[in-house]
PDB file of C-alpha atoms and ligand atoms in Angstrom:
ATOM      1  CA  MET G   1      21.882  -6.704  -0.329  1.00  0.00           C
ATOM      2  CA  THR G   2      19.240  -5.484   2.101  1.00  0.00           C
ATOM      3  CA  LYS G   3      16.518  -3.550   0.283  1.00  0.00           C
ATOM      4  CA  LEU G   4      14.143  -0.969   1.709  1.00  0.00           C
ATOM      5  CA  ARG G   5      10.682  -2.016   0.487  1.00  0.00           C
ATOM      6  CA  VAL G   6       7.267  -0.419   0.666  1.00  0.00           C
ATOM      7  CA  GLN G   7       4.671  -3.167   0.313  1.00  0.00           C
ATOM      8  CA  CYS G   8       0.897  -3.344   0.306  1.00  0.00           C
ATOM      9  CA  PHE G   9       0.586   0.395   0.796  1.00  0.00           C
ATOM     10  CA  SER G  10      -2.955   1.274  -0.208  1.00  0.00           C
ATOM     11  CA  ILE G  11      -4.028   4.610  -1.630  1.00  0.00           C
ATOM     12  CA  SER G  12      -7.340   5.947  -2.843  1.00  0.00           C
ATOM     13  CA  LEU G  13      -7.925   6.887  -6.480  1.00  0.00           C
ATOM     14  CA  ASP G  14      -7.245  10.489  -5.493  1.00  0.00           C
ATOM     15  CA  GLY G  15      -3.958   9.527  -3.865  1.00  0.00           C
ATOM     16  CA  TYR G  16      -4.610   9.414  -0.121  1.00  0.00           C
ATOM     17  CA  GLY G  17      -2.939   6.796   2.103  1.00  0.00           C
ATOM     18  CA  ALA G  18      -5.092   7.789   5.073  1.00  0.00           C
ATOM     19  CA  GLY G  19      -8.289   9.755   5.406  1.00  0.00           C
ATOM     20  CA  ALA G  20      -8.596  12.928   7.483  1.00  0.00           C
ATOM     21  CA  SER G  21      -8.966  12.983  11.286  1.00  0.00           C
ATOM     22  CA  GLN G  22      -7.024   9.888  12.419  1.00  0.00           C
ATOM     23  CA  SER G  23      -8.270   8.716  15.811  1.00  0.00           C
ATOM     24  CA  VAL G  24      -8.813   5.653  17.993  1.00  0.00           C
ATOM     25  CA  GLU G  25     -12.155   5.134  16.227  1.00  0.00           C
ATOM     26  CA  ASN G  26     -10.659   5.690  12.756  1.00  0.00           C
ATOM     27  CA  PRO G  27      -6.992   4.592  12.780  1.00  0.00           C
ATOM     28  CA  LEU G  28      -6.767   5.172   9.016  1.00  0.00           C
ATOM     29  CA  GLY G  29      -8.729   8.412   9.183  1.00  0.00           C
ATOM     30  CA  VAL G  30     -12.352   8.835   8.219  1.00  0.00           C
ATOM     31  CA  GLY G  31     -13.174   6.416   5.384  1.00  0.00           C
ATOM     32  CA  GLY G  32      -9.614   5.089   5.310  1.00  0.00           C
ATOM     33  CA  GLU G  33     -10.508   1.578   6.424  1.00  0.00           C
ATOM     34  CA  GLN G  34     -11.852   0.875   2.914  1.00  0.00           C
ATOM     35  CA  LEU G  35      -8.309   1.255   1.575  1.00  0.00           C
ATOM     36  CA  HIS G  36      -7.603  -2.258   2.825  1.00  0.00           C
ATOM     37  CA  ASP G  37     -10.693  -3.930   1.333  1.00  0.00           C
ATOM     38  CA  TRP G  38      -8.403  -5.842  -1.060  1.00  0.00           C
ATOM     39  CA  PHE G  39      -6.018  -6.928   1.709  1.00  0.00           C
ATOM     40  CA  VAL G  40      -8.147  -7.987   4.671  1.00  0.00           C
ATOM     41  CA  PRO G  41      -9.917 -10.905   2.909  1.00  0.00           C
ATOM     42  CA  THR G  42      -6.647 -12.484   1.717  1.00  0.00           C
ATOM     43  CA  SER G  43      -5.493 -15.730   3.259  1.00  0.00           C
ATOM     44  CA  THR G  44      -2.137 -14.067   4.002  1.00  0.00           C
ATOM     45  CA  PHE G  45      -3.795 -11.412   6.150  1.00  0.00           C
ATOM     46  CA  GLN G  46      -6.109 -13.945   7.764  1.00  0.00           C
ATOM     47  CA  ARG G  47      -3.080 -16.048   8.775  1.00  0.00           C
ATOM     48  CA  MET G  48      -1.347 -12.908  10.110  1.00  0.00           C
ATOM     49  CA  VAL G  49      -4.227 -12.399  12.519  1.00  0.00           C
ATOM     50  CA  GLY G  50      -4.330 -16.058  13.542  1.00  0.00           C
ATOM     51  CA  LYS G  51      -7.305 -17.098  11.397  1.00  0.00           C
ATOM     52  CA  GLN G  52      -7.770 -19.705   8.702  1.00  0.00           C
ATOM     53  CA  GLY G  53      -9.234 -19.409   5.221  1.00  0.00           C
ATOM     54  CA  GLY G  54      -9.261 -16.259   3.143  1.00  0.00           C
ATOM     55  CA  THR G  55      -8.922 -15.586  -0.559  1.00  0.00           C
ATOM     56  CA  THR G  56      -6.194 -16.722  -2.895  1.00  0.00           C
ATOM     57  CA  GLY G  57      -5.222 -15.157  -6.222  1.00  0.00           C
ATOM     58  CA  VAL G  58      -3.561 -11.910  -7.238  1.00  0.00           C
ATOM     59  CA  ASP G  59      -4.451  -9.859  -4.133  1.00  0.00           C
ATOM     60  CA  ASP G  60      -3.176 -12.650  -1.911  1.00  0.00           C
ATOM     61  CA  ASP G  61      -0.008 -13.038  -3.998  1.00  0.00           C
ATOM     62  CA  PHE G  62       0.803  -9.350  -3.392  1.00  0.00           C
ATOM     63  CA  ALA G  63      -0.024  -9.671   0.299  1.00  0.00           C
ATOM     64  CA  ALA G  64       2.329 -12.666   0.551  1.00  0.00           C
ATOM     65  CA  ARG G  65       5.116 -10.862  -1.311  1.00  0.00           C
ATOM     66  CA  GLY G  66       4.779  -8.130   1.299  1.00  0.00           C
ATOM     67  CA  ILE G  67       5.953 -10.321   4.131  1.00  0.00           C
ATOM     68  CA  ALA G  68       8.484 -12.474   2.258  1.00  0.00           C
ATOM     69  CA  ASN G  69      12.131 -11.992   3.289  1.00  0.00           C
ATOM     70  CA  ILE G  70      11.408  -9.117   5.705  1.00  0.00           C
ATOM     71  CA  GLY G  71      13.818  -8.890   8.650  1.00  0.00           C
ATOM     72  CA  ALA G  72      12.793  -5.569  10.222  1.00  0.00           C
ATOM     73  CA  TRP G  73      10.190  -2.824   9.879  1.00  0.00           C
ATOM     74  CA  ILE G  74      10.174   0.972  10.048  1.00  0.00           C
ATOM     75  CA  LEU G  75       6.971   2.818  11.003  1.00  0.00           C
ATOM     76  CA  GLY G  76       6.012   6.396  11.726  1.00  0.00           C
ATOM     77  CA  ARG G  77       4.612   7.224  15.119  1.00  0.00           C
ATOM     78  CA  ASN G  78       1.123   7.941  13.720  1.00  0.00           C
ATOM     79  CA  MET G  79       0.943   4.435  12.270  1.00  0.00           C
ATOM     80  CA  PHE G  80       1.947   3.053  15.669  1.00  0.00           C
ATOM     81  CA  GLY G  81      -0.967   4.716  17.391  1.00  0.00           C
ATOM     82  CA  PRO G  82      -3.272   7.684  17.958  1.00  0.00           C
ATOM     83  CA  ILE G  83      -1.236   9.440  20.680  1.00  0.00           C
ATOM     84  CA  ARG G  84       0.398  12.710  19.645  1.00  0.00           C
ATOM     85  CA  GLY G  85       2.946  14.765  21.601  1.00  0.00           C
ATOM     86  CA  GLU G  86       4.616  13.451  24.763  1.00  0.00           C
ATOM     87  CA  TRP G  87       3.789   9.865  25.756  1.00  0.00           C
ATOM     88  CA  PRO G  88       1.502  10.232  28.796  1.00  0.00           C
ATOM     89  CA  ASP G  89       2.632   6.791  30.090  1.00  0.00           C
ATOM     90  CA  ASP G  90       3.771   3.413  28.736  1.00  0.00           C
ATOM     91  CA  ALA G  91       0.260   1.989  28.327  1.00  0.00           C
ATOM     92  CA  TRP G  92      -0.046   2.267  24.518  1.00  0.00           C
ATOM     93  CA  LYS G  93       1.699  -0.660  22.803  1.00  0.00           C
ATOM     94  CA  GLY G  94       0.355  -0.348  19.252  1.00  0.00           C
ATOM     95  CA  TRP G  95      -2.915  -1.275  17.584  1.00  0.00           C
ATOM     96  CA  TRP G  96      -2.128  -4.941  17.241  1.00  0.00           C
ATOM     97  CA  GLY G  97      -2.565  -6.546  20.692  1.00  0.00           C
ATOM     98  CA  ASP G  98      -0.043  -8.597  22.681  1.00  0.00           C
ATOM     99  CA  ASN G  99       1.259 -10.513  19.661  1.00  0.00           C
ATOM    100  CA  PRO G 100       1.647  -8.025  16.781  1.00  0.00           C
ATOM    101  CA  PRO G 101       1.961  -9.368  13.215  1.00  0.00           C
ATOM    102  CA  TYR G 102       5.570  -8.161  12.737  1.00  0.00           C
ATOM    103  CA  HIS G 103       7.664 -10.833  14.525  1.00  0.00           C
ATOM    104  CA  THR G 104      10.824  -8.739  14.004  1.00  0.00           C
ATOM    105  CA  ASP G 105      12.342  -5.565  15.412  1.00  0.00           C
ATOM    106  CA  VAL G 106      10.169  -2.571  14.494  1.00  0.00           C
ATOM    107  CA  PHE G 107      11.700   0.921  14.494  1.00  0.00           C
ATOM    108  CA  VAL G 108       9.164   3.677  15.195  1.00  0.00           C
ATOM    109  CA  LEU G 109      10.185   7.193  14.185  1.00  0.00           C
ATOM    110  CA  THR G 110       9.226   9.774  16.789  1.00  0.00           C
ATOM    111  CA  HIS G 111      10.420  12.988  18.401  1.00  0.00           C
ATOM    112  CA  HIS G 112       9.436  11.617  21.821  1.00  0.00           C
ATOM    113  CA  PRO G 113      11.829   9.127  23.438  1.00  0.00           C
ATOM    114  CA  ARG G 114      10.529   5.967  24.980  1.00  0.00           C
ATOM    115  CA  ALA G 115      12.004   2.640  26.131  1.00  0.00           C
ATOM    116  CA  SER G 116      11.772  -0.307  23.738  1.00  0.00           C
ATOM    117  CA  ILE G 117       8.810  -2.663  24.214  1.00  0.00           C
ATOM    118  CA  ARG G 118       9.242  -6.407  23.795  1.00  0.00           C
ATOM    119  CA  MET G 119       5.986  -8.067  22.730  1.00  0.00           C
ATOM    120  CA  GLU G 120       4.948 -11.688  22.331  1.00  0.00           C
ATOM    121  CA  GLY G 121       5.945 -13.429  19.096  1.00  0.00           C
ATOM    122  CA  ASP G 122       9.370 -11.745  18.834  1.00  0.00           C
ATOM    123  CA  THR G 123       8.148  -8.267  17.936  1.00  0.00           C
ATOM    124  CA  THR G 124      10.120  -5.498  19.661  1.00  0.00           C
ATOM    125  CA  PHE G 125       9.175  -1.854  19.159  1.00  0.00           C
ATOM    126  CA  HIS G 126      12.127   0.558  19.320  1.00  0.00           C
ATOM    127  CA  PHE G 127      11.547   4.312  19.343  1.00  0.00           C
ATOM    128  CA  VAL G 128      14.025   6.207  17.190  1.00  0.00           C
ATOM    129  CA  THR G 129      14.453   9.926  17.807  1.00  0.00           C
ATOM    130  CA  ASP G 130      17.500  10.623  15.650  1.00  0.00           C
ATOM    131  CA  GLY G 131      15.921  10.515  12.224  1.00  0.00           C
ATOM    132  CA  ILE G 132      15.335   8.377   9.156  1.00  0.00           C
ATOM    133  CA  HIS G 133      18.966   7.473   8.438  1.00  0.00           C
ATOM    134  CA  ALA G 134      19.544   6.241  11.984  1.00  0.00           C
ATOM    135  CA  ALA G 135      16.325   4.214  11.870  1.00  0.00           C
ATOM    136  CA  LEU G 136      17.342   2.624   8.566  1.00  0.00           C
ATOM    137  CA  GLU G 137      20.825   1.804   9.819  1.00  0.00           C
ATOM    138  CA  ARG G 138      19.414   0.110  12.910  1.00  0.00           C
ATOM    139  CA  ALA G 139      16.777  -1.704  10.863  1.00  0.00           C
ATOM    140  CA  ARG G 140      19.367  -2.967   8.356  1.00  0.00           C
ATOM    141  CA  THR G 141      21.480  -4.356  11.190  1.00  0.00           C
ATOM    142  CA  ALA G 142      18.449  -5.996  12.800  1.00  0.00           C
ATOM    143  CA  ALA G 143      17.338  -7.477   9.466  1.00  0.00           C
ATOM    144  CA  LYS G 144      20.554  -9.547   9.252  1.00  0.00           C
ATOM    145  CA  GLY G 145      20.639  -9.697   5.452  1.00  0.00           C
ATOM    146  CA  ARG G 146      16.914  -9.775   4.879  1.00  0.00           C
ATOM    147  CA  ASP G 147      15.001  -6.713   3.629  1.00  0.00           C
ATOM    148  CA  VAL G 148      13.535  -3.839   5.632  1.00  0.00           C
ATOM    149  CA  ARG G 149       9.855  -3.079   5.148  1.00  0.00           C
ATOM    150  CA  LEU G 150       8.825   0.538   5.299  1.00  0.00           C
ATOM    151  CA  GLY G 151       5.330   0.181   6.716  1.00  0.00           C
ATOM    152  CA  GLY G 152       4.217   3.808   6.572  1.00  0.00           C
ATOM    153  CA  GLY G 153       2.420   6.039   7.130  1.00  0.00           C
ATOM    154  CA  VAL G 154       2.566   8.660   4.459  1.00  0.00           C
ATOM    155  CA  SER G 155       4.920  11.153   6.097  1.00  0.00           C
ATOM    156  CA  THR G 156       7.439   8.402   6.801  1.00  0.00           C
ATOM    157  CA  ILE G 157       7.371   7.002   3.258  1.00  0.00           C
ATOM    158  CA  GLN G 158       7.674  10.515   1.814  1.00  0.00           C
ATOM    159  CA  GLN G 159      10.845  11.192   3.782  1.00  0.00           C
ATOM    160  CA  TYR G 160      12.520   7.987   2.599  1.00  0.00           C
ATOM    161  CA  LEU G 161      11.383   8.624  -0.986  1.00  0.00           C
ATOM    162  CA  ARG G 162      12.788  12.162  -0.974  1.00  0.00           C
ATOM    163  CA  ALA G 163      16.069  10.832   0.399  1.00  0.00           C
ATOM    164  CA  GLY G 164      16.190   8.350  -2.498  1.00  0.00           C
ATOM    165  CA  LEU G 165      16.330   5.394  -0.104  1.00  0.00           C
ATOM    166  CA  VAL G 166      13.294   3.343  -1.187  1.00  0.00           C
ATOM    167  CA  ASP G 167      14.369   0.484  -3.469  1.00  0.00           C
ATOM    168  CA  GLU G 168      10.954  -0.901  -4.341  1.00  0.00           C
ATOM    169  CA  MET G 169       7.410   0.203  -3.795  1.00  0.00           C
ATOM    170  CA  HIS G 170       4.180  -1.787  -4.147  1.00  0.00           C
ATOM    171  CA  VAL G 171       1.142   0.479  -4.041  1.00  0.00           C
ATOM    172  CA  ALA G 172      -2.406  -0.865  -4.216  1.00  0.00           C
ATOM    173  CA  ILE G 173      -4.833   1.690  -5.632  1.00  0.00           C
ATOM    174  CA  ALA G 174      -8.267   1.131  -4.121  1.00  0.00           C
ATOM    175  CA  PRO G 175     -11.336   2.177  -6.149  1.00  0.00           C
ATOM    176  CA  ILE G 176     -12.476   4.735  -3.598  1.00  0.00           C
ATOM    177  CA  LEU G 177     -12.227   8.504  -3.226  1.00  0.00           C
ATOM    178  CA  LEU G 178     -11.255  10.085   0.103  1.00  0.00           C
ATOM    179  CA  GLY G 179     -11.101  13.771  -0.824  1.00  0.00           C
ATOM    180  CA  SER G 180      -8.709  14.696   1.975  1.00  0.00           C
ATOM    181  CA  GLY G 181      -6.163  13.186   4.339  1.00  0.00           C
ATOM    182  CA  GLU G 182      -2.528  12.197   3.842  1.00  0.00           C
ATOM    183  CA  HIS G 183      -1.570  12.327   0.160  1.00  0.00           C
ATOM    184  CA  LEU G 184       1.209   9.884  -0.698  1.00  0.00           C
ATOM    185  CA  PHE G 185       2.863  11.666  -3.607  1.00  0.00           C
ATOM    186  CA  ALA G 186       2.046  15.282  -2.717  1.00  0.00           C
ATOM    187  CA  GLY G 187       4.990  17.488  -3.648  1.00  0.00           C
ATOM    188  CA  ILE G 188       7.143  14.524  -4.666  1.00  0.00           C
ATOM    189  CA  ASP G 189       8.396  14.195  -8.238  1.00  0.00           C
ATOM    190  CA  VAL G 190       8.798  10.428  -8.426  1.00  0.00           C
ATOM    191  CA  THR G 191      10.072  10.599 -12.011  1.00  0.00           C
ATOM    192  CA  LYS G 192      12.899  12.962 -11.037  1.00  0.00           C
ATOM    193  CA  LEU G 193      13.721  10.564  -8.227  1.00  0.00           C
ATOM    194  CA  GLY G 194      14.160   7.913 -10.901  1.00  0.00           C
ATOM    195  CA  TYR G 195      11.175   5.625 -10.310  1.00  0.00           C
ATOM    196  CA  ARG G 196       9.286   3.850 -13.062  1.00  0.00           C
ATOM    197  CA  CYS G 197       6.356   1.485 -13.053  1.00  0.00           C
ATOM    198  CA  VAL G 198       7.574  -2.079 -13.595  1.00  0.00           C
ATOM    199  CA  GLU G 199       4.347  -3.961 -12.882  1.00  0.00           C
ATOM    200  CA  HIS G 200       0.626  -3.161 -12.889  1.00  0.00           C
ATOM    201  CA  VAL G 201      -2.051  -5.742 -12.239  1.00  0.00           C
ATOM    202  CA  PRO G 202      -5.756  -4.960 -11.812  1.00  0.00           C
ATOM    203  CA  THR G 203      -8.149  -7.028  -9.701  1.00  0.00           C
ATOM    204  CA  SER G 204     -11.760  -6.293  -8.820  1.00  0.00           C
ATOM    205  CA  LEU G 205     -10.638  -4.760  -5.501  1.00  0.00           C
ATOM    206  CA  ALA G 206      -7.450  -2.844  -6.376  1.00  0.00           C
ATOM    207  CA  THR G 207      -4.874  -2.031  -9.032  1.00  0.00           C
ATOM    208  CA  HIS G 208      -1.457  -3.201  -7.943  1.00  0.00           C
ATOM    209  CA  ILE G 209       1.475  -1.053  -9.013  1.00  0.00           C
ATOM    210  CA  VAL G 210       5.160  -1.770  -8.458  1.00  0.00           C
ATOM    211  CA  LEU G 211       7.637   1.100  -8.754  1.00  0.00           C
ATOM    212  CA  LYS G 212      11.393   0.601  -8.958  1.00  0.00           C
ATOM    213  CA  LYS G 213      14.387   2.742  -9.828  1.00  0.00           C
TER     214      LYS G 213
HETATM  215  N1  LIG S 301      -2.787   3.037   3.371  1.00  0.00           N
HETATM  216  C1  LIG S 301      -1.963   2.187   3.946  1.00  0.00           C
HETATM  217  O1  LIG S 301      -1.659   1.101   3.414  1.00  0.00           O
HETATM  218  C2  LIG S 301      -1.375   2.550   5.271  1.00  0.00           C
HETATM  219  C3  LIG S 301      -0.270   1.844   5.776  1.00  0.00           C
HETATM  220  C4  LIG S 301       0.275   2.266   6.974  1.00  0.00           C
HETATM  221  C5  LIG S 301      -0.279   3.323   7.658  1.00  0.00           C
HETATM  222  N2  LIG S 301      -1.352   3.965   7.150  1.00  0.00           N
HETATM  223  C6  LIG S 301      -2.005   5.084   7.843  1.00  0.00           C
HETATM  224  O2  LIG S 301      -1.221   6.253   7.675  1.00  0.00           O
HETATM  225  C7  LIG S 301      -1.533   7.145   8.752  1.00  0.00           C
HETATM  226  C8  LIG S 301      -0.242   7.628   9.370  1.00  0.00           C
HETATM  227  O3  LIG S 301       0.493   8.365   8.422  1.00  0.00           O
HETATM  228  P1  LIG S 301       1.037   9.825   8.736  1.00  0.00           P
HETATM  229  O4  LIG S 301       1.602  10.362   7.488  1.00  0.00           O
HETATM  230  O5  LIG S 301      -0.037  10.582   9.449  1.00  0.00           O
HETATM  231  O6  LIG S 301       2.138   9.583   9.839  1.00  0.00           O
HETATM  232  P2  LIG S 301       3.361   8.565  10.071  1.00  0.00           P
HETATM  233  O7  LIG S 301       4.298   8.625   8.933  1.00  0.00           O
HETATM  234  O8  LIG S 301       2.859   7.231  10.493  1.00  0.00           O
HETATM  235  O9  LIG S 301       3.989   9.230  11.368  1.00  0.00           O
HETATM  236  C9  LIG S 301       4.380  10.593  11.363  1.00  0.00           C
HETATM  237  C10 LIG S 301       4.904  10.921  12.729  1.00  0.00           C
HETATM  238  O10 LIG S 301       6.052  10.113  13.028  1.00  0.00           O
HETATM  239  C11 LIG S 301       7.043  10.900  13.677  1.00  0.00           C
HETATM  240  N3  LIG S 301       8.155  11.075  12.730  1.00  0.00           N
HETATM  241  C12 LIG S 301       8.108  10.902  11.376  1.00  0.00           C
HETATM  242  N4  LIG S 301       9.314  11.158  10.842  1.00  0.00           N
HETATM  243  C13 LIG S 301      10.129  11.488  11.865  1.00  0.00           C
HETATM  244  C14 LIG S 301      11.492  11.855  11.929  1.00  0.00           C
HETATM  245  N5  LIG S 301      12.253  11.928  10.840  1.00  0.00           N
HETATM  246  N6  LIG S 301      12.024  12.143  13.157  1.00  0.00           N
HETATM  247  C15 LIG S 301      11.245  12.030  14.264  1.00  0.00           C
HETATM  248  N7  LIG S 301       9.937  11.704  14.264  1.00  0.00           N
HETATM  249  C16 LIG S 301       9.393  11.438  13.064  1.00  0.00           C
HETATM  250  C17 LIG S 301       6.406  12.233  13.974  1.00  0.00           C
HETATM  251  O11 LIG S 301       5.683  12.055  15.200  1.00  0.00           O
HETATM  252  P3  LIG S 301       6.007  12.818  16.594  1.00  0.00           P
HETATM  253  O12 LIG S 301       6.601  14.138  16.252  1.00  0.00           O
HETATM  254  O13 LIG S 301       4.655  12.911  17.227  1.00  0.00           O
HETATM  255  O14 LIG S 301       6.905  11.931  17.345  1.00  0.00           O
HETATM  256  C18 LIG S 301       5.402  12.359  12.842  1.00  0.00           C
HETATM  257  O15 LIG S 301       4.340  13.225  13.123  1.00  0.00           O
HETATM  258  C19 LIG S 301      -2.374   6.337   9.742  1.00  0.00           C
HETATM  259  O16 LIG S 301      -3.719   6.661   9.549  1.00  0.00           O
HETATM  260  C20 LIG S 301      -2.101   4.915   9.351  1.00  0.00           C
HETATM  261  O17 LIG S 301      -3.149   4.038   9.691  1.00  0.00           O
HETATM  262  C21 LIG S 301      -1.899   3.612   5.963  1.00  0.00           C
END
């Protein structure tokens, strides 16, 4: 059965998945780039961006699990880019260049309609304006039996958590403090929602946590 999976979602020790003031200069908010210090050096990430080498070991194992058996993605509009409000034109096509690392259909939640964008490497961005259930239904169909990865950001994950739709969640806790920004679990009682920690593995760069119902 197709699962909805959060993978490789990094938070600070004080719970933030992005720092404050997201912008073109700081896509993850101020200080937020450090959240991915465990992920970027891994050989899995290096391969995703067309490079060779990189680290192996626990961090890389989690990075690799994050892309295994994924047939579609769901993102929030803020993760897709820095533009807010109406799209001024069709110029912005995501942070990731002509050949984004998804290679599947990607459903971007937004209130602002826009035509789908087909990119190189079989990534197609679709803009979904009729809510989280519609996005999940479309993603499940596109995934053709594989799982759907819920990429983020925070607001998007929170909505699927509250709706009880997230089957599995890998969170990497980075040893940094951000102080402000987008707090992953703010106002969400994950125990009432039925989640428990089924795995926790520390490395020198992060503590990996897996939550399941
Ligand atoms: N730490 C990590 O591992 C990680 C991973 C991924 C992303 N991030 C970061 O997280 C940040 C983004 O998170 P975020 O919480 O600010 O935003 P987000 O979840 O990426 O996007 C929120 C926006 O998406 C649209 N949206 C969300 N739900 C919707 C719905 N049900 N119906 C219609 N539109 C909907 C709305 O935009 P409009 O109203 O403008 O259309 C909303 O403001 C970025 O800095 C990103 O880099 C971090």
